[in-house]
PDB file of C-alpha atoms in Angstrom:
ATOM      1  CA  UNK C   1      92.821 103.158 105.299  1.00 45.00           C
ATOM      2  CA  UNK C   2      95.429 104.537 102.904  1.00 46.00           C
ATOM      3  CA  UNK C   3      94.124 106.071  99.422  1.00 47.00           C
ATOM      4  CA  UNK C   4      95.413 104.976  96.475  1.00 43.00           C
ATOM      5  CA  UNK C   5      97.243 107.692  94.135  1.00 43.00           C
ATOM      6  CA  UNK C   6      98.269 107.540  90.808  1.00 43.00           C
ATOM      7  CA  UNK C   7     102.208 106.278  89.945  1.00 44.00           C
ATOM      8  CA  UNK C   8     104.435 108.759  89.727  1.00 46.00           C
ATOM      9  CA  UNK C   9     106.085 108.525  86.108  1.00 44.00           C
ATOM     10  CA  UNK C  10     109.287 110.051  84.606  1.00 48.00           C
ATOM     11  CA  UNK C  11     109.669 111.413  80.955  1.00 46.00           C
ATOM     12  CA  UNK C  12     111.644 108.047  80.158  1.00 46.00           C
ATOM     13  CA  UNK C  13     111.387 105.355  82.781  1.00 46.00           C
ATOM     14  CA  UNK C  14     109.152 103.529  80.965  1.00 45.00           C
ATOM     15  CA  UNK C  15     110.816 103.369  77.706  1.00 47.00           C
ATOM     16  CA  UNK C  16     114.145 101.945  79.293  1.00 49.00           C
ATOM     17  CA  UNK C  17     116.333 105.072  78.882  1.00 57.00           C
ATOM     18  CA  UNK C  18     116.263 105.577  82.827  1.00 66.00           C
ATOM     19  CA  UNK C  19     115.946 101.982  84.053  1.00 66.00           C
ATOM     20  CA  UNK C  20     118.926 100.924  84.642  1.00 75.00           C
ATOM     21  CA  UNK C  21     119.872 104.158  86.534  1.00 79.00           C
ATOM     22  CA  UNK C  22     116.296 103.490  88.715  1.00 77.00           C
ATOM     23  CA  UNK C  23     117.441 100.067  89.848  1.00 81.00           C
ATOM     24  CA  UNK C  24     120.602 101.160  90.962  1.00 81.00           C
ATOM     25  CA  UNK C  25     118.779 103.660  92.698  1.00 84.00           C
ATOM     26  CA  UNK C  26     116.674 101.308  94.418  1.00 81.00           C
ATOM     27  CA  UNK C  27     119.386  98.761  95.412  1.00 82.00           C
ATOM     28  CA  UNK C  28     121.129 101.210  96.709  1.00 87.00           C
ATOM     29  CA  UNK C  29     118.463 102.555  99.025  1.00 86.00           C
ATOM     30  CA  UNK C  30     117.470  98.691  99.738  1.00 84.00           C
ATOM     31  CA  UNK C  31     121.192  98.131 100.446  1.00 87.00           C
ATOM     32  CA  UNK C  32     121.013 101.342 103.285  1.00 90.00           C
ATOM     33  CA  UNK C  33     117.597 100.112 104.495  1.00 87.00           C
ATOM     34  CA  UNK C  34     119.423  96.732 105.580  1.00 88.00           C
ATOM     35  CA  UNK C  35     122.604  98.495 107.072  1.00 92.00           C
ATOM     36  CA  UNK C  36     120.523 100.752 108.970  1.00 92.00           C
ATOM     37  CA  UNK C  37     118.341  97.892 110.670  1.00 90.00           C
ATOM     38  CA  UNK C  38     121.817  96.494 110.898  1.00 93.00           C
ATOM     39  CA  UNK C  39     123.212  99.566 113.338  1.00 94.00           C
ATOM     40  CA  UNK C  40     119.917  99.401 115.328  1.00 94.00           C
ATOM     41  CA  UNK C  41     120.700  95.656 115.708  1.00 94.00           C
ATOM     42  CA  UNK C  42     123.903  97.018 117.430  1.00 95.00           C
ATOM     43  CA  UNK C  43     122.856  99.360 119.367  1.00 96.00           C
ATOM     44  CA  UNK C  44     120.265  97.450 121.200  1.00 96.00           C
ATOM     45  CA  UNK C  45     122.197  94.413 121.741  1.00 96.00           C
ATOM     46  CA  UNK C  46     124.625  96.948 123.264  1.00 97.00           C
ATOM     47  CA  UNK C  47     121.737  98.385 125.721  1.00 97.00           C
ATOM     48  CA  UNK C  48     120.574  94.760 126.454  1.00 97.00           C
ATOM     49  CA  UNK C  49     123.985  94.050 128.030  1.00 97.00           C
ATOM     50  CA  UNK C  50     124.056  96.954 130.134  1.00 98.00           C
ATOM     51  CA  UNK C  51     120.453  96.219 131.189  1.00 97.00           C
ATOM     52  CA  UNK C  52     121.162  92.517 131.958  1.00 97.00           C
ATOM     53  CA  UNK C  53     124.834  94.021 133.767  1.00 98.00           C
ATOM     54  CA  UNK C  54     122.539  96.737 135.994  1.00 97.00           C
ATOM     55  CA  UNK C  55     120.337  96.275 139.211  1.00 97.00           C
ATOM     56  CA  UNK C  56     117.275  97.468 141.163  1.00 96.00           C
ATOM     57  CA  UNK C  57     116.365 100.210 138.959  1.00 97.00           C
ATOM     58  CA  UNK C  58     118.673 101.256 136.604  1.00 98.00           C
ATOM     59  CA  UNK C  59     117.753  98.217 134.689  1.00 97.00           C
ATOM     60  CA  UNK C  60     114.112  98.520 134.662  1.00 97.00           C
ATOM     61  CA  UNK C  61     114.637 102.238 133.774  1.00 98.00           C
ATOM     62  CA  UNK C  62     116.812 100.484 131.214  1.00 98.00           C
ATOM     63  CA  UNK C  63     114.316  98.130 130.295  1.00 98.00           C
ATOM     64  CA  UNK C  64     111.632 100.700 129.251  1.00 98.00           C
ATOM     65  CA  UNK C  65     114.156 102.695 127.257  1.00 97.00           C
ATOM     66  CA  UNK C  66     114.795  99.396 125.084  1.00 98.00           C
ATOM     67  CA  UNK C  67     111.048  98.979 124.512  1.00 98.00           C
ATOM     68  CA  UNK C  68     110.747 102.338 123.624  1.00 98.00           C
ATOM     69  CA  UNK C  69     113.166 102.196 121.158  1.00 97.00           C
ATOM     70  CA  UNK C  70     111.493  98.917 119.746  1.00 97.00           C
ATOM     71  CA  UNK C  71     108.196 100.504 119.306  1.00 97.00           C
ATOM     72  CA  UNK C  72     109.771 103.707 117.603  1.00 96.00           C
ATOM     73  CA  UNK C  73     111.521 101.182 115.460  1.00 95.00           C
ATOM     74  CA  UNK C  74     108.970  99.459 114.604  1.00 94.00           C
ATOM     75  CA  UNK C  75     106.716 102.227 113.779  1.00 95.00           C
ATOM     76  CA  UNK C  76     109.331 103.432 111.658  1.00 93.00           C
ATOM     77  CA  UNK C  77     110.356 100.363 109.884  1.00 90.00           C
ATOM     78  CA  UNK C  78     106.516  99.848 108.432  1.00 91.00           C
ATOM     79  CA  UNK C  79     105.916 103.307 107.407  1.00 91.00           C
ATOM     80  CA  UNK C  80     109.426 102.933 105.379  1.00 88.00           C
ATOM     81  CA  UNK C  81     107.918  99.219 104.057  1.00 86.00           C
ATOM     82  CA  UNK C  82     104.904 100.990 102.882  1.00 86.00           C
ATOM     83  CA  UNK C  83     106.889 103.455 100.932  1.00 84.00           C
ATOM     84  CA  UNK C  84     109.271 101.456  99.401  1.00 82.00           C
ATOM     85  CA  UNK C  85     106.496  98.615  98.646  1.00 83.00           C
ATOM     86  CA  UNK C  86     104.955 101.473  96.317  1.00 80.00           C
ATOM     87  CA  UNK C  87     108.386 102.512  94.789  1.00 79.00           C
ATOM     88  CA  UNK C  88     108.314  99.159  94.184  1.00 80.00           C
ATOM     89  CA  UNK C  89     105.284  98.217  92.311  1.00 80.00           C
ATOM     90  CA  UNK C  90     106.319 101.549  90.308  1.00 77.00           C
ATOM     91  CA  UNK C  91     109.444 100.337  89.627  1.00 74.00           C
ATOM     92  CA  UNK C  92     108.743  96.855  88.443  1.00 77.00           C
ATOM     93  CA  UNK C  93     105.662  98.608  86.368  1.00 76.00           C
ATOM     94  CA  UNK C  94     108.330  99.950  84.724  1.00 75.00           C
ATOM     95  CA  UNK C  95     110.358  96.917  83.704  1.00 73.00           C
ATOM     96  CA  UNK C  96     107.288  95.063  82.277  1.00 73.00           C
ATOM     97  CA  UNK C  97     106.224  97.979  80.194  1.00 74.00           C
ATOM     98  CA  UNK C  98     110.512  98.261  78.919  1.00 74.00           C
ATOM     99  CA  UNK C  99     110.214  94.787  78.021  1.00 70.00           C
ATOM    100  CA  UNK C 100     110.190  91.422  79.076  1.00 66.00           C
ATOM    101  CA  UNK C 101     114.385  90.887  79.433  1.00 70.00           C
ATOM    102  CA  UNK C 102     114.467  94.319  81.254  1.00 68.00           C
ATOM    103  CA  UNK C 103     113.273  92.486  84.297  1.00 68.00           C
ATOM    104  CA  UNK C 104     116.471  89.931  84.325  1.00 69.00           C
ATOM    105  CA  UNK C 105     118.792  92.763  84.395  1.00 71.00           C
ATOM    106  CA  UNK C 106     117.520  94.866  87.275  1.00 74.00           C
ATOM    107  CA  UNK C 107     119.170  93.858  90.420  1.00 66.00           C
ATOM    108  CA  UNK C 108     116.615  94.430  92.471  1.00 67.00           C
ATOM    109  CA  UNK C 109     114.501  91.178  90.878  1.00 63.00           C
ATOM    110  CA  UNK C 110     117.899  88.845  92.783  1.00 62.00           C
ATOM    111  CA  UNK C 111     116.868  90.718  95.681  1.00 56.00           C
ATOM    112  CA  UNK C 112     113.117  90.011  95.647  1.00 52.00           C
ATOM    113  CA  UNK C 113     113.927  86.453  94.310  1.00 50.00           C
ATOM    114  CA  UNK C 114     116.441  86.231  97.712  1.00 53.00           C
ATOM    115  CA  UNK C 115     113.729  87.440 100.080  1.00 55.00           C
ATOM    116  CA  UNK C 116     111.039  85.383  98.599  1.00 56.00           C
ATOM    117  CA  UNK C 117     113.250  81.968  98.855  1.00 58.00           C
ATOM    118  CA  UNK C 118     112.434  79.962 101.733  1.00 59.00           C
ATOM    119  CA  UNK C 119     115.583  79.422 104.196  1.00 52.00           C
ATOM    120  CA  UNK C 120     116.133  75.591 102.773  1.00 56.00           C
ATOM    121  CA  UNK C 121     115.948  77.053  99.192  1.00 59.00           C
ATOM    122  CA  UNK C 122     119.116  79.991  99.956  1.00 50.00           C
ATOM    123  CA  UNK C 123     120.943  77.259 101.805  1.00 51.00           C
ATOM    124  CA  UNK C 124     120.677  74.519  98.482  1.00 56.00           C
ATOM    125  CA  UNK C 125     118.784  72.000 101.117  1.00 57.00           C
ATOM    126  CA  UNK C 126     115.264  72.447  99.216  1.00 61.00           C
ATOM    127  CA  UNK C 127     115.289  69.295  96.471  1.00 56.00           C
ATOM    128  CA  UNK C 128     111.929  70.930  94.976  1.00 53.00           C
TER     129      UNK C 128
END
């Protein structure tokens, strides 16, 4: 069970002087997040090949190098969630206490708005 800690709060990023600097901060680090998850996406698909290209052995020593990998990953990629999930909150905490348009401008809102859109709704197919 995690503990809960207190925000972390700047001189300034709740009276809108540093918000628009803190949301390019975060869409930046949102924008590496998804390249990096991106490269591993490359990577494996390149070690799949070679397994499904090897025999006898090779490929199950192959095999449990690409599960390996996908644990590590995984491990990784919700200890990262966590964090940012709490930069987050922070972050949108923030916006609501700036005011109520400071929300419209941040960049990272589109990107929440994105995730949270069902695939019919990003492709225009969603009449509702």
């Amino acid at each position: 069970m995690t503990a809960l800690t207190p925000l972390h709060v700047e001189a300034g990023e709740h009276d809108g002087t540093k918000m628009p600097d803190r949301c390019m901060e975060m869409k930046a680090e949102h924008a590496k997040m998804n390249a990096d998850a991106k490269a591993q996406d490359v990577a494996l698909a390149a070690e799949v090949a070679r397994m499904n290209n090897a025999k006898g052995a090779e490929k199950s020593t192959i095999m449990a190098g690409i599960v390996t990998t996908l644990v590590a990953q995984r491990t990784e990629m919700h200890v990262k969630a966590e964090a940012m999930q709490g930069k987050m909150m922070s972050h949108m905490s923030g916006h609501m206490q700036t005011g109520k348009d400071s929300m419209g401008q941040c960049p990272m809102t589109k990107i929440t708005a994105d995730v949270n859109e069902s695939p019919n709704q990003r492709n225009g197919l969603d009449k509702n």
